[in-house]
mmCIF file of C-alpha atoms and ligand atoms in Angstrom:
data_model
loop_
_atom_site.group_PDB
_atom_site.id
_atom_site.type_symbol
_atom_site.label_atom_id
_atom_site.label_comp_id
_atom_site.label_asym_id
_atom_site.label_seq_id
_atom_site.Cartn_x
_atom_site.Cartn_y
_atom_site.Cartn_z
ATOM 1 C CA MET A 343 33.978 -2.637 45.283
ATOM 2 C CA THR A 344 32.362 -2.250 41.941
ATOM 3 C CA ALA A 345 33.018 -2.882 38.269
ATOM 4 C CA PRO A 346 31.524 -2.384 34.831
ATOM 5 C CA VAL A 347 30.210 -5.372 32.892
ATOM 6 C CA SER A 348 30.309 -5.864 29.130
ATOM 7 C CA ILE A 349 28.156 -8.501 27.475
ATOM 8 C CA LYS A 350 29.173 -8.907 23.851
ATOM 9 C CA SER A 351 26.982 -10.758 21.346
ATOM 10 C CA VAL A 352 26.088 -13.550 23.754
ATOM 11 C CA SER A 353 23.956 -16.410 22.420
ATOM 12 C CA HIS A 354 23.112 -19.612 24.203
ATOM 13 C CA SER A 355 21.345 -22.803 23.174
ATOM 14 C CA PHE A 356 20.102 -25.643 25.352
ATOM 15 C CA GLY A 357 20.239 -28.391 22.729
ATOM 16 C CA ASP A 358 17.983 -27.204 19.894
ATOM 17 C CA PHE A 359 16.424 -24.458 21.968
ATOM 18 C CA GLN A 360 17.926 -21.012 21.590
ATOM 19 C CA ALA A 361 17.515 -19.300 24.985
ATOM 20 C CA LEU A 362 19.639 -16.192 24.203
ATOM 21 C CA THR A 363 20.192 -14.615 20.795
ATOM 22 C CA ASP A 364 22.925 -12.062 20.204
ATOM 23 C CA VAL A 365 22.573 -10.214 23.505
ATOM 24 C CA SER A 366 24.876 -7.219 23.942
ATOM 25 C CA LEU A 367 24.723 -4.977 26.976
ATOM 26 C CA GLU A 368 27.027 -2.525 28.742
ATOM 27 C CA ILE A 369 26.490 -2.096 32.478
ATOM 28 C CA GLY A 370 28.234 0.786 34.202
ATOM 29 C CA SER A 371 30.241 0.511 37.396
ATOM 30 C CA GLY A 372 27.886 0.962 40.366
ATOM 31 C CA GLU A 373 24.787 0.832 38.190
ATOM 32 C CA TYR A 374 21.574 -0.900 39.323
ATOM 33 C CA VAL A 375 20.231 -2.790 36.312
ATOM 34 C CA THR A 376 17.134 -4.983 36.221
ATOM 35 C CA LEU A 377 16.548 -7.672 33.631
ATOM 36 C CA LEU A 378 12.777 -7.621 33.105
ATOM 37 C CA GLY A 379 10.645 -9.943 31.028
ATOM 38 C CA PRO A 380 8.086 -12.733 31.044
ATOM 39 C CA SER A 381 8.779 -16.256 32.236
ATOM 40 C CA GLY A 382 11.098 -18.094 29.864
ATOM 41 C CA CYS A 383 12.510 -15.000 28.124
ATOM 42 C CA GLY A 384 16.089 -15.834 29.148
ATOM 43 C CA LYS A 385 16.673 -13.569 32.183
ATOM 44 C CA THR A 386 18.028 -16.308 34.439
ATOM 45 C CA THR A 387 20.099 -17.731 31.606
ATOM 46 C CA LEU A 388 21.733 -14.335 31.073
ATOM 47 C CA LEU A 389 22.352 -13.934 34.810
ATOM 48 C CA SER A 390 23.874 -17.433 34.890
ATOM 49 C CA VAL A 391 26.163 -16.478 32.010
ATOM 50 C CA LEU A 392 27.300 -13.454 34.061
ATOM 51 C CA GLY A 393 27.835 -15.575 37.168
ATOM 52 C CA GLY A 394 29.712 -18.294 35.270
ATOM 53 C CA PHE A 395 27.152 -21.051 35.833
ATOM 54 C CA ILE A 396 26.494 -21.283 32.091
ATOM 55 C CA ASP A 397 29.155 -21.006 29.387
ATOM 56 C CA PRO A 398 27.520 -19.167 26.492
ATOM 57 C CA THR A 399 27.506 -20.950 23.145
ATOM 58 C CA THR A 400 28.998 -17.819 21.566
ATOM 59 C CA GLY A 401 29.902 -14.328 22.744
ATOM 60 C CA GLU A 402 31.949 -12.823 25.540
ATOM 61 C CA VAL A 403 31.532 -11.477 29.068
ATOM 62 C CA LEU A 404 33.985 -8.885 30.362
ATOM 63 C CA ILE A 405 34.018 -7.698 33.960
ATOM 64 C CA ASP A 406 36.173 -4.689 34.714
ATOM 65 C CA GLY A 407 37.629 -5.106 31.245
ATOM 66 C CA ARG A 408 38.796 -8.696 31.861
ATOM 67 C CA ASP A 409 37.496 -11.594 29.813
ATOM 68 C CA MET A 410 35.456 -13.794 32.191
ATOM 69 C CA THR A 411 33.645 -15.872 29.561
ATOM 70 C CA ARG A 412 35.044 -19.274 30.567
ATOM 71 C CA VAL A 413 36.126 -18.414 34.114
ATOM 72 C CA ALA A 414 34.609 -20.540 36.940
ATOM 73 C CA PRO A 415 32.016 -18.827 39.214
ATOM 74 C CA ALA A 416 34.290 -18.860 42.277
ATOM 75 C CA LYS A 417 37.065 -17.142 40.345
ATOM 76 C CA ARG A 418 34.847 -14.246 39.229
ATOM 77 C CA PRO A 419 34.356 -10.994 41.134
ATOM 78 C CA THR A 420 30.615 -11.803 41.206
ATOM 79 C CA THR A 421 28.262 -13.226 43.824
ATOM 80 C CA THR A 422 24.855 -14.625 42.973
ATOM 81 C CA MET A 423 21.927 -14.323 45.360
ATOM 82 C CA PHE A 424 19.209 -16.778 44.459
ATOM 83 C CA GLN A 425 15.540 -16.542 45.360
ATOM 84 C CA ASP A 426 15.953 -19.564 47.602
ATOM 85 C CA TYR A 427 18.425 -17.901 49.966
ATOM 86 C CA ALA A 428 18.823 -20.856 52.340
ATOM 87 C CA LEU A 429 20.504 -19.836 55.585
ATOM 88 C CA PHE A 430 22.261 -22.374 57.800
ATOM 89 C CA PRO A 431 19.776 -22.976 60.652
ATOM 90 C CA HIS A 432 22.379 -24.089 63.201
ATOM 91 C CA MET A 433 24.572 -20.997 62.739
ATOM 92 C CA SER A 434 24.145 -17.505 64.198
ATOM 93 C CA LEU A 435 23.394 -14.680 61.791
ATOM 94 C CA ARG A 436 26.985 -13.536 62.236
ATOM 95 C CA ASP A 437 28.314 -16.973 61.225
ATOM 96 C CA ASN A 438 25.908 -17.157 58.309
ATOM 97 C CA VAL A 439 27.114 -13.800 57.025
ATOM 98 C CA ALA A 440 30.782 -14.644 57.669
ATOM 99 C CA PHE A 441 30.527 -18.052 55.985
ATOM 100 C CA GLY A 442 31.994 -17.056 52.615
ATOM 101 C CA LEU A 443 34.866 -15.255 54.328
ATOM 102 C CA ARG A 444 35.612 -18.342 56.432
ATOM 103 C CA MET A 445 35.721 -20.418 53.250
ATOM 104 C CA ALA A 446 38.131 -17.848 51.818
ATOM 105 C CA GLY A 447 40.409 -18.374 54.823
ATOM 106 C CA MET A 448 39.822 -15.080 56.645
ATOM 107 C CA GLY A 449 40.568 -15.145 60.385
ATOM 108 C CA ARG A 450 37.759 -15.078 62.937
ATOM 109 C CA ALA A 451 38.172 -11.524 64.246
ATOM 110 C CA ALA A 452 38.425 -10.040 60.761
ATOM 111 C CA ARG A 453 35.443 -11.944 59.363
ATOM 112 C CA TYR A 454 33.275 -11.121 62.378
ATOM 113 C CA ALA A 455 34.146 -7.463 61.938
ATOM 114 C CA VAL A 456 32.920 -7.640 58.329
ATOM 115 C CA ALA A 457 29.833 -9.650 59.358
ATOM 116 C CA HIS A 458 28.880 -6.999 61.927
ATOM 117 C CA GLU A 459 29.431 -4.254 59.398
ATOM 118 C CA MET A 460 27.166 -6.037 56.887
ATOM 119 C CA LEU A 461 24.484 -6.858 59.466
ATOM 120 C CA ASP A 462 24.550 -3.210 60.461
ATOM 121 C CA LEU A 463 24.062 -2.263 56.807
ATOM 122 C CA VAL A 464 20.863 -4.339 56.635
ATOM 123 C CA GLY A 465 19.651 -3.239 60.095
ATOM 124 C CA LEU A 466 20.177 -6.554 61.895
ATOM 125 C CA GLU A 467 23.390 -5.960 63.822
ATOM 126 C CA HIS A 468 21.502 -6.238 67.123
ATOM 127 C CA ALA A 469 20.520 -9.846 66.226
ATOM 128 C CA ALA A 470 24.033 -10.997 65.187
ATOM 129 C CA ALA A 471 24.222 -13.726 67.842
ATOM 130 C CA THR A 472 20.734 -15.174 67.185
ATOM 131 C CA ARG A 473 19.882 -18.032 64.836
ATOM 132 C CA PRO A 474 17.736 -17.641 61.710
ATOM 133 C CA HIS A 475 14.732 -19.715 62.873
ATOM 134 C CA ALA A 476 12.942 -16.783 64.507
ATOM 135 C CA LEU A 477 13.418 -14.419 61.553
ATOM 136 C CA SER A 478 10.634 -13.176 59.275
ATOM 137 C CA GLY A 479 10.913 -13.628 55.494
ATOM 138 C CA GLY A 480 12.103 -10.060 55.049
ATOM 139 C CA GLN A 481 14.754 -10.438 57.746
ATOM 140 C CA ARG A 482 16.030 -13.670 56.186
ATOM 141 C CA GLN A 483 16.282 -11.899 52.893
ATOM 142 C CA ARG A 484 18.349 -9.165 54.564
ATOM 143 C CA VAL A 485 20.716 -11.707 56.099
ATOM 144 C CA ALA A 486 21.146 -13.321 52.682
ATOM 145 C CA LEU A 487 21.970 -9.913 51.235
ATOM 146 C CA ALA A 488 24.494 -9.236 54.029
ATOM 147 C CA ARG A 489 26.055 -12.647 53.338
ATOM 148 C CA ALA A 490 26.286 -11.951 49.602
ATOM 149 C CA LEU A 491 27.850 -8.528 50.167
ATOM 150 C CA ALA A 492 30.273 -9.715 52.881
ATOM 151 C CA VAL A 493 32.649 -11.176 50.302
ATOM 152 C CA LYS A 494 32.737 -7.710 48.673
ATOM 153 C CA PRO A 495 31.851 -8.738 45.118
ATOM 154 C CA ASP A 496 32.342 -6.202 42.332
ATOM 155 C CA VAL A 497 29.029 -7.307 40.867
ATOM 156 C CA LEU A 498 26.051 -8.729 42.767
ATOM 157 C CA LEU A 499 23.683 -10.868 40.709
ATOM 158 C CA LEU A 500 20.182 -11.218 42.173
ATOM 159 C CA ASP A 501 17.694 -13.738 40.762
ATOM 160 C CA GLU A 502 14.127 -12.798 41.792
ATOM 161 C CA PRO A 503 15.469 -11.935 45.266
ATOM 162 C CA LEU A 504 12.085 -10.755 46.548
ATOM 163 C CA GLY A 505 9.997 -13.482 44.907
ATOM 164 C CA ALA A 506 9.226 -15.294 48.170
ATOM 165 C CA LEU A 507 7.926 -12.213 49.985
ATOM 166 C CA ASP A 508 4.341 -10.981 50.197
ATOM 167 C CA LEU A 509 3.495 -7.872 48.228
ATOM 168 C CA LYS A 510 3.739 -5.318 51.038
ATOM 169 C CA LEU A 511 7.081 -6.619 52.259
ATOM 170 C CA ARG A 512 8.274 -6.827 48.695
ATOM 171 C CA ARG A 513 7.621 -3.135 48.162
ATOM 172 C CA ALA A 514 9.400 -2.230 51.413
ATOM 173 C CA MET A 515 12.400 -4.415 50.553
ATOM 174 C CA GLN A 516 12.650 -2.845 47.097
ATOM 175 C CA ASP A 517 13.281 0.543 48.699
ATOM 176 C CA GLU A 518 15.757 -1.027 51.068
ATOM 177 C CA LEU A 519 17.654 -2.902 48.349
ATOM 178 C CA LYS A 520 18.051 0.275 46.363
ATOM 179 C CA SER A 521 19.232 2.266 49.334
ATOM 180 C CA ILE A 522 21.743 -0.441 50.336
ATOM 181 C CA GLN A 523 23.035 -0.592 46.765
ATOM 182 C CA ARG A 524 23.543 3.173 46.834
ATOM 183 C CA ARG A 525 25.510 2.929 50.062
ATOM 184 C CA VAL A 526 27.810 0.082 48.994
ATOM 185 C CA GLY A 527 28.118 1.252 45.366
ATOM 186 C CA THR A 528 28.369 -2.325 44.047
ATOM 187 C CA THR A 529 27.077 -3.032 40.526
ATOM 188 C CA PHE A 530 23.722 -4.849 40.927
ATOM 189 C CA VAL A 531 22.073 -6.943 38.200
ATOM 190 C CA HIS A 532 18.594 -7.972 39.355
ATOM 191 C CA VAL A 533 16.249 -10.363 37.551
ATOM 192 C CA THR A 534 12.516 -9.810 37.925
ATOM 193 C CA HIS A 535 9.303 -10.376 35.996
ATOM 194 C CA ASP A 536 7.594 -7.623 38.008
ATOM 195 C CA GLN A 537 7.472 -4.367 36.067
ATOM 196 C CA GLU A 538 6.679 -2.308 39.175
ATOM 197 C CA GLU A 539 9.661 -3.796 40.967
ATOM 198 C CA ALA A 540 11.935 -2.940 38.062
ATOM 199 C CA MET A 541 10.612 0.626 37.996
ATOM 200 C CA ALA A 542 10.956 1.017 41.760
ATOM 201 C CA ILE A 543 14.566 -0.100 41.852
ATOM 202 C CA ALA A 544 16.456 0.216 38.605
ATOM 203 C CA ASP A 545 18.682 2.934 37.220
ATOM 204 C CA ARG A 546 18.188 1.112 33.951
ATOM 205 C CA ILE A 547 15.708 -1.545 32.876
ATOM 206 C CA VAL A 548 16.567 -4.139 30.236
ATOM 207 C CA VAL A 549 13.356 -5.546 28.737
ATOM 208 C CA MET A 550 13.833 -9.056 27.380
ATOM 209 C CA ASN A 551 11.617 -11.171 25.158
ATOM 210 C CA ALA A 552 12.294 -14.595 23.660
ATOM 211 C CA GLY A 553 16.043 -14.457 24.318
ATOM 212 C CA ARG A 554 16.595 -10.955 22.972
ATOM 213 C CA ILE A 555 16.767 -7.432 24.352
ATOM 214 C CA GLU A 556 13.702 -5.444 23.251
ATOM 215 C CA ASP A 557 14.580 -2.170 24.929
ATOM 216 C CA GLU A 558 16.918 -0.775 27.560
ATOM 217 C CA GLY A 559 16.986 2.561 29.321
ATOM 218 C CA PRO A 560 15.871 4.515 32.374
ATOM 219 C CA PRO A 561 12.420 3.413 33.644
ATOM 220 C CA ALA A 562 10.670 6.672 32.725
ATOM 221 C CA ARG A 563 11.986 6.631 29.156
ATOM 222 C CA ILE A 564 10.932 3.037 28.550
ATOM 223 C CA TYR A 565 7.519 3.723 30.049
ATOM 224 C CA ARG A 566 6.895 6.913 28.062
ATOM 225 C CA ALA A 567 8.632 6.132 24.780
ATOM 226 C CA PRO A 568 9.142 2.364 24.488
ATOM 227 C CA ALA A 569 11.249 1.143 21.575
ATOM 228 C CA THR A 570 8.936 -1.730 20.686
ATOM 229 C CA LEU A 571 5.311 -2.732 21.084
ATOM 230 C CA PHE A 572 6.387 -5.600 23.354
ATOM 231 C CA ALA A 573 8.239 -3.222 25.703
ATOM 232 C CA ALA A 574 5.245 -0.858 25.620
ATOM 233 C CA ASP A 575 2.880 -3.629 26.733
ATOM 234 C CA PHE A 576 5.214 -5.142 29.292
ATOM 235 C CA MET A 577 5.830 -1.825 31.062
ATOM 236 C CA GLY A 578 2.176 -1.305 31.973
ATOM 237 C CA GLU A 579 -1.362 -1.101 30.687
ATOM 238 C CA MET A 580 -1.607 0.206 27.134
ATOM 239 C CA ASN A 581 -4.466 0.894 24.750
ATOM 240 C CA HIS A 582 -3.707 -0.026 21.191
ATOM 241 C CA PHE A 583 -5.611 0.335 17.987
ATOM 242 C CA PRO A 584 -4.948 0.024 14.261
ATOM 243 C CA ALA A 585 -3.653 2.965 12.256
ATOM 244 C CA ARG A 586 -2.182 3.587 8.858
ATOM 245 C CA SER A 587 0.759 5.759 7.939
ATOM 246 C CA ASP A 588 1.171 7.406 4.526
ATOM 247 C CA GLY A 589 4.647 8.610 5.534
ATOM 248 C CA ALA A 590 3.497 12.119 6.436
ATOM 249 C CA SER A 591 0.561 11.542 8.760
ATOM 250 C CA VAL A 592 -1.288 8.772 10.533
ATOM 251 C CA THR A 593 -4.929 7.910 10.051
ATOM 252 C CA THR A 594 -7.117 6.012 12.487
ATOM 253 C CA ALA A 595 -10.793 5.150 12.822
ATOM 254 C CA PHE A 596 -11.036 8.406 14.787
ATOM 255 C CA GLY A 597 -9.478 10.620 12.124
ATOM 256 C CA ALA A 598 -5.967 11.825 11.304
ATOM 257 C CA LEU A 599 -3.324 12.361 13.939
ATOM 258 C CA PRO A 600 -0.816 15.087 13.184
ATOM 259 C CA GLY A 601 2.778 15.078 14.421
ATOM 260 C CA LEU A 602 3.505 11.351 14.212
ATOM 261 C CA GLN A 603 5.584 9.961 11.408
ATOM 262 C CA MET A 604 6.470 6.461 10.353
ATOM 263 C CA ALA A 605 7.392 4.712 7.115
ATOM 264 C CA PRO A 606 4.218 4.113 5.060
ATOM 265 C CA GLY A 607 2.266 1.029 6.064
ATOM 266 C CA GLU A 608 -0.025 -0.532 8.632
ATOM 267 C CA ALA A 609 0.680 0.602 12.181
ATOM 268 C CA VAL A 610 -0.364 0.157 15.782
ATOM 269 C CA LEU A 611 -1.034 3.320 17.741
ATOM 270 C CA CYS A 612 -0.660 3.111 21.543
ATOM 271 C CA ILE A 613 -1.594 5.278 24.469
ATOM 272 C CA ARG A 614 -1.436 4.795 28.256
ATOM 273 C CA PRO A 615 -4.758 4.973 30.144
ATOM 274 C CA GLU A 616 -3.567 7.904 32.267
ATOM 275 C CA ALA A 617 -2.829 9.952 29.128
ATOM 276 C CA MET A 618 -6.536 9.881 28.196
ATOM 277 C CA ARG A 619 -8.877 12.606 29.371
ATOM 278 C CA THR A 620 -12.440 13.729 28.892
ATOM 279 C CA GLY A 621 -13.176 16.583 26.500
ATOM 280 C CA ASP A 622 -11.159 17.855 23.557
ATOM 281 C CA GLY A 623 -7.597 16.989 22.554
ATOM 282 C CA ALA A 624 -5.401 16.592 19.450
ATOM 283 C CA LEU A 625 -7.148 13.300 18.825
ATOM 284 C CA SER A 626 -10.714 12.825 19.972
ATOM 285 C CA PHE A 627 -12.061 9.304 20.190
ATOM 286 C CA GLY A 628 -15.534 10.746 19.726
ATOM 287 C CA PRO A 629 -18.556 9.814 21.769
ATOM 288 C CA GLY A 630 -18.619 6.357 23.279
ATOM 289 C CA LYS A 631 -20.491 4.326 25.843
ATOM 290 C CA VAL A 632 -19.015 3.768 29.309
ATOM 291 C CA ALA A 633 -18.870 -0.025 29.676
ATOM 292 C CA ALA A 634 -17.367 -0.001 33.172
ATOM 293 C CA SER A 635 -16.262 2.519 35.744
ATOM 294 C CA ALA A 636 -14.421 1.846 39.014
ATOM 295 C CA PHE A 637 -13.039 4.155 41.674
ATOM 296 C CA PHE A 638 -9.466 3.394 42.816
ATOM 297 C CA GLY A 639 -8.790 6.335 45.136
ATOM 298 C CA THR A 640 -5.947 7.765 43.067
ATOM 299 C CA HIS A 641 -7.961 7.572 39.837
ATOM 300 C CA THR A 642 -11.197 6.356 38.272
ATOM 301 C CA ARG A 643 -10.712 3.575 35.742
ATOM 302 C CA VAL A 644 -13.243 3.734 32.929
ATOM 303 C CA GLN A 645 -13.721 1.557 29.906
ATOM 304 C CA VAL A 646 -15.347 3.141 26.907
ATOM 305 C CA VAL A 647 -16.611 1.577 23.685
ATOM 306 C CA PRO A 648 -16.250 4.319 21.045
ATOM 307 C CA GLU A 649 -19.048 4.691 18.479
ATOM 308 C CA ALA A 650 -16.515 5.115 15.660
ATOM 309 C CA ALA A 651 -14.898 1.723 16.411
ATOM 310 C CA PRO A 652 -17.343 -0.416 18.419
ATOM 311 C CA ASP A 653 -15.023 -3.440 18.465
ATOM 312 C CA LEU A 654 -12.518 -1.493 20.607
ATOM 313 C CA VAL A 655 -12.570 -0.948 24.352
ATOM 314 C CA LEU A 656 -10.556 2.071 25.481
ATOM 315 C CA THR A 657 -9.290 2.238 29.048
ATOM 316 C CA ALA A 658 -8.767 5.602 30.688
ATOM 317 C CA HIS A 659 -7.567 6.601 34.141
ATOM 318 C CA LEU A 660 -9.412 9.797 34.952
ATOM 319 C CA PRO A 661 -8.936 12.092 37.951
ATOM 320 C CA PRO A 662 -10.781 10.635 40.972
ATOM 321 C CA SER A 663 -13.139 13.628 40.952
ATOM 322 C CA GLU A 664 -14.575 12.325 37.663
ATOM 323 C CA MET A 665 -16.813 9.307 38.130
ATOM 324 C CA PRO A 666 -18.822 8.642 34.961
ATOM 325 C CA GLU A 667 -21.409 5.909 35.373
ATOM 326 C CA ALA A 668 -21.628 2.782 33.266
ATOM 327 C CA GLY A 669 -24.056 3.307 30.406
ATOM 328 C CA ASN A 670 -23.322 7.048 30.115
ATOM 329 C CA ARG A 671 -21.906 8.645 26.989
ATOM 330 C CA LEU A 672 -18.369 9.949 27.246
ATOM 331 C CA THR A 673 -15.846 11.453 24.847
ATOM 332 C CA LEU A 674 -12.185 10.647 25.459
ATOM 333 C CA SER A 675 -9.271 12.453 23.897
ATOM 334 C CA ALA A 676 -5.495 12.829 24.213
ATOM 335 C CA ASP A 677 -2.562 15.004 23.171
ATOM 336 C CA ALA A 678 -0.532 13.971 20.129
ATOM 337 C CA SER A 679 2.662 13.718 22.232
ATOM 338 C CA ALA A 680 1.091 10.974 24.381
ATOM 339 C CA PHE A 681 0.952 8.440 21.551
ATOM 340 C CA SER A 682 3.517 5.828 20.527
ATOM 341 C CA LEU A 683 3.458 4.381 17.043
ATOM 342 C CA PHE A 684 4.805 1.000 15.910
ATOM 343 C CA PRO A 685 4.746 -0.877 12.632
ATOM 344 C CA ALA A 686 1.990 -3.520 12.640
ATOM 345 C CA GLY A 687 3.379 -6.998 13.274
ATOM 346 C CA ASP A 688 6.295 -5.550 15.289
HETATM 347 N N1 LIG B 1134 19.010 -26.379 31.519
HETATM 348 C C1 LIG B 1134 18.100 -26.131 30.596
HETATM 349 N N2 LIG B 1134 17.840 -27.024 29.611
HETATM 350 C C2 LIG B 1134 16.940 -26.773 28.651
HETATM 351 N N3 LIG B 1134 16.221 -25.631 28.572
HETATM 352 C C3 LIG B 1134 16.435 -24.705 29.513
HETATM 353 C C4 LIG B 1134 17.378 -24.911 30.576
HETATM 354 N N4 LIG B 1134 17.368 -23.799 31.352
HETATM 355 C C5 LIG B 1134 16.458 -22.955 30.826
HETATM 356 N N5 LIG B 1134 15.904 -23.484 29.712
HETATM 357 C C6 LIG B 1134 14.893 -22.856 28.855
HETATM 358 O O1 LIG B 1134 15.404 -21.626 28.406
HETATM 359 C C7 LIG B 1134 14.390 -20.627 28.416
HETATM 360 C C8 LIG B 1134 14.853 -19.458 29.224
HETATM 361 O O2 LIG B 1134 14.902 -19.853 30.576
HETATM 362 P P1 LIG B 1134 15.248 -18.819 31.745
HETATM 363 O O3 LIG B 1134 15.248 -19.564 33.031
HETATM 364 O O4 LIG B 1134 16.464 -18.061 31.391
HETATM 365 O O5 LIG B 1134 14.004 -17.845 31.660
HETATM 366 P P2 LIG B 1134 13.543 -16.708 32.653
HETATM 367 O O6 LIG B 1134 13.277 -15.522 31.828
HETATM 368 O O7 LIG B 1134 14.513 -16.559 33.762
HETATM 369 O O8 LIG B 1134 12.181 -17.267 33.178
HETATM 370 P P3 LIG B 1134 11.622 -17.472 34.666
HETATM 371 O O9 LIG B 1134 11.203 -16.110 35.125
HETATM 372 O O10 LIG B 1134 10.476 -18.398 34.480
HETATM 373 O O11 LIG B 1134 12.749 -18.055 35.472
HETATM 374 C C9 LIG B 1134 13.137 -21.294 28.953
HETATM 375 O O12 LIG B 1134 12.316 -21.627 27.852
HETATM 376 C C10 LIG B 1134 13.644 -22.523 29.645
HETATM 377 O O13 LIG B 1134 12.687 -23.560 29.573
#
């Protein structure tokens, strides 16, 4: 079961505090969307508006084309899975998973059949008769997912579902969540503040900041060509430095950069560390002094203070075969296509 979701100009205030401002978003049927942003940006508020736990001050929510804006949570085709996915300790996994179906009045044989199907989906069918106390964090999380999916929601809302797990388990569960979502085809809306998690899982990432959407799109597009400086910074490490546009070209402390255009004015030029290299390029940062250099296996992370702009520190991820030592001189450069340009004060 799956459905598209339409969020139309939703705003929400808690008293004087505006938590969401004019948020509009279309989510396709069967799409895996993550809401990504820093603490307090309004992710949970938006998810709660979708689930019916918060009535937005203004705006509308449509699910499968039907207006759900003021419809109670239990009457929506949504299920919310919270971070604190408390399981009933005195019930078997099967009964935990079948709980929502029992509440809905489904007979025992039918609900157990669904519970087994869902436990099978999350790889825990063999433990159906056991109780949750002996389960690891990851296994509990899987049972909670089976329970949420058992009622066959059209849209599953997940609020930091992996937040309680350690990093390694978190990464493993991300792969599993995505693969389960693919198999069931349900629309998933997943809140996280972890950019790597969003990239690992999402078909589409929605970057939020201060109650608004900053950018939305496939992970690779947002990473490579972010719409705003905020989205650029939130999606990973970014070098930025001042620039100036005259409308036709961009000038920096390192010279002019061809091929980038913006309305005349002060600008911020950005580049990812892995887009930097040693030697020549469209823009050379000129000689600089290596302030730090560290080997990370997949790359060497160097920090360089360029002579042309000694108040800047440029970070580059170089191939692991290159290991410049701190104190050495090094020239970094990059291709014009690797830069993003934003108006200053964006
Ligand atoms: N019931 C409430 N009353 C007043 N303010 C609230 C209430 N719920 C949330 N807020 C405020 O609204 C803002 C957005 O909160 P929200 O929980 O949506 O953020 P978030 O992006 O999910 O952050 P986090 O990752 O920390 O949960 C925050 O500043 C929060 O303090």
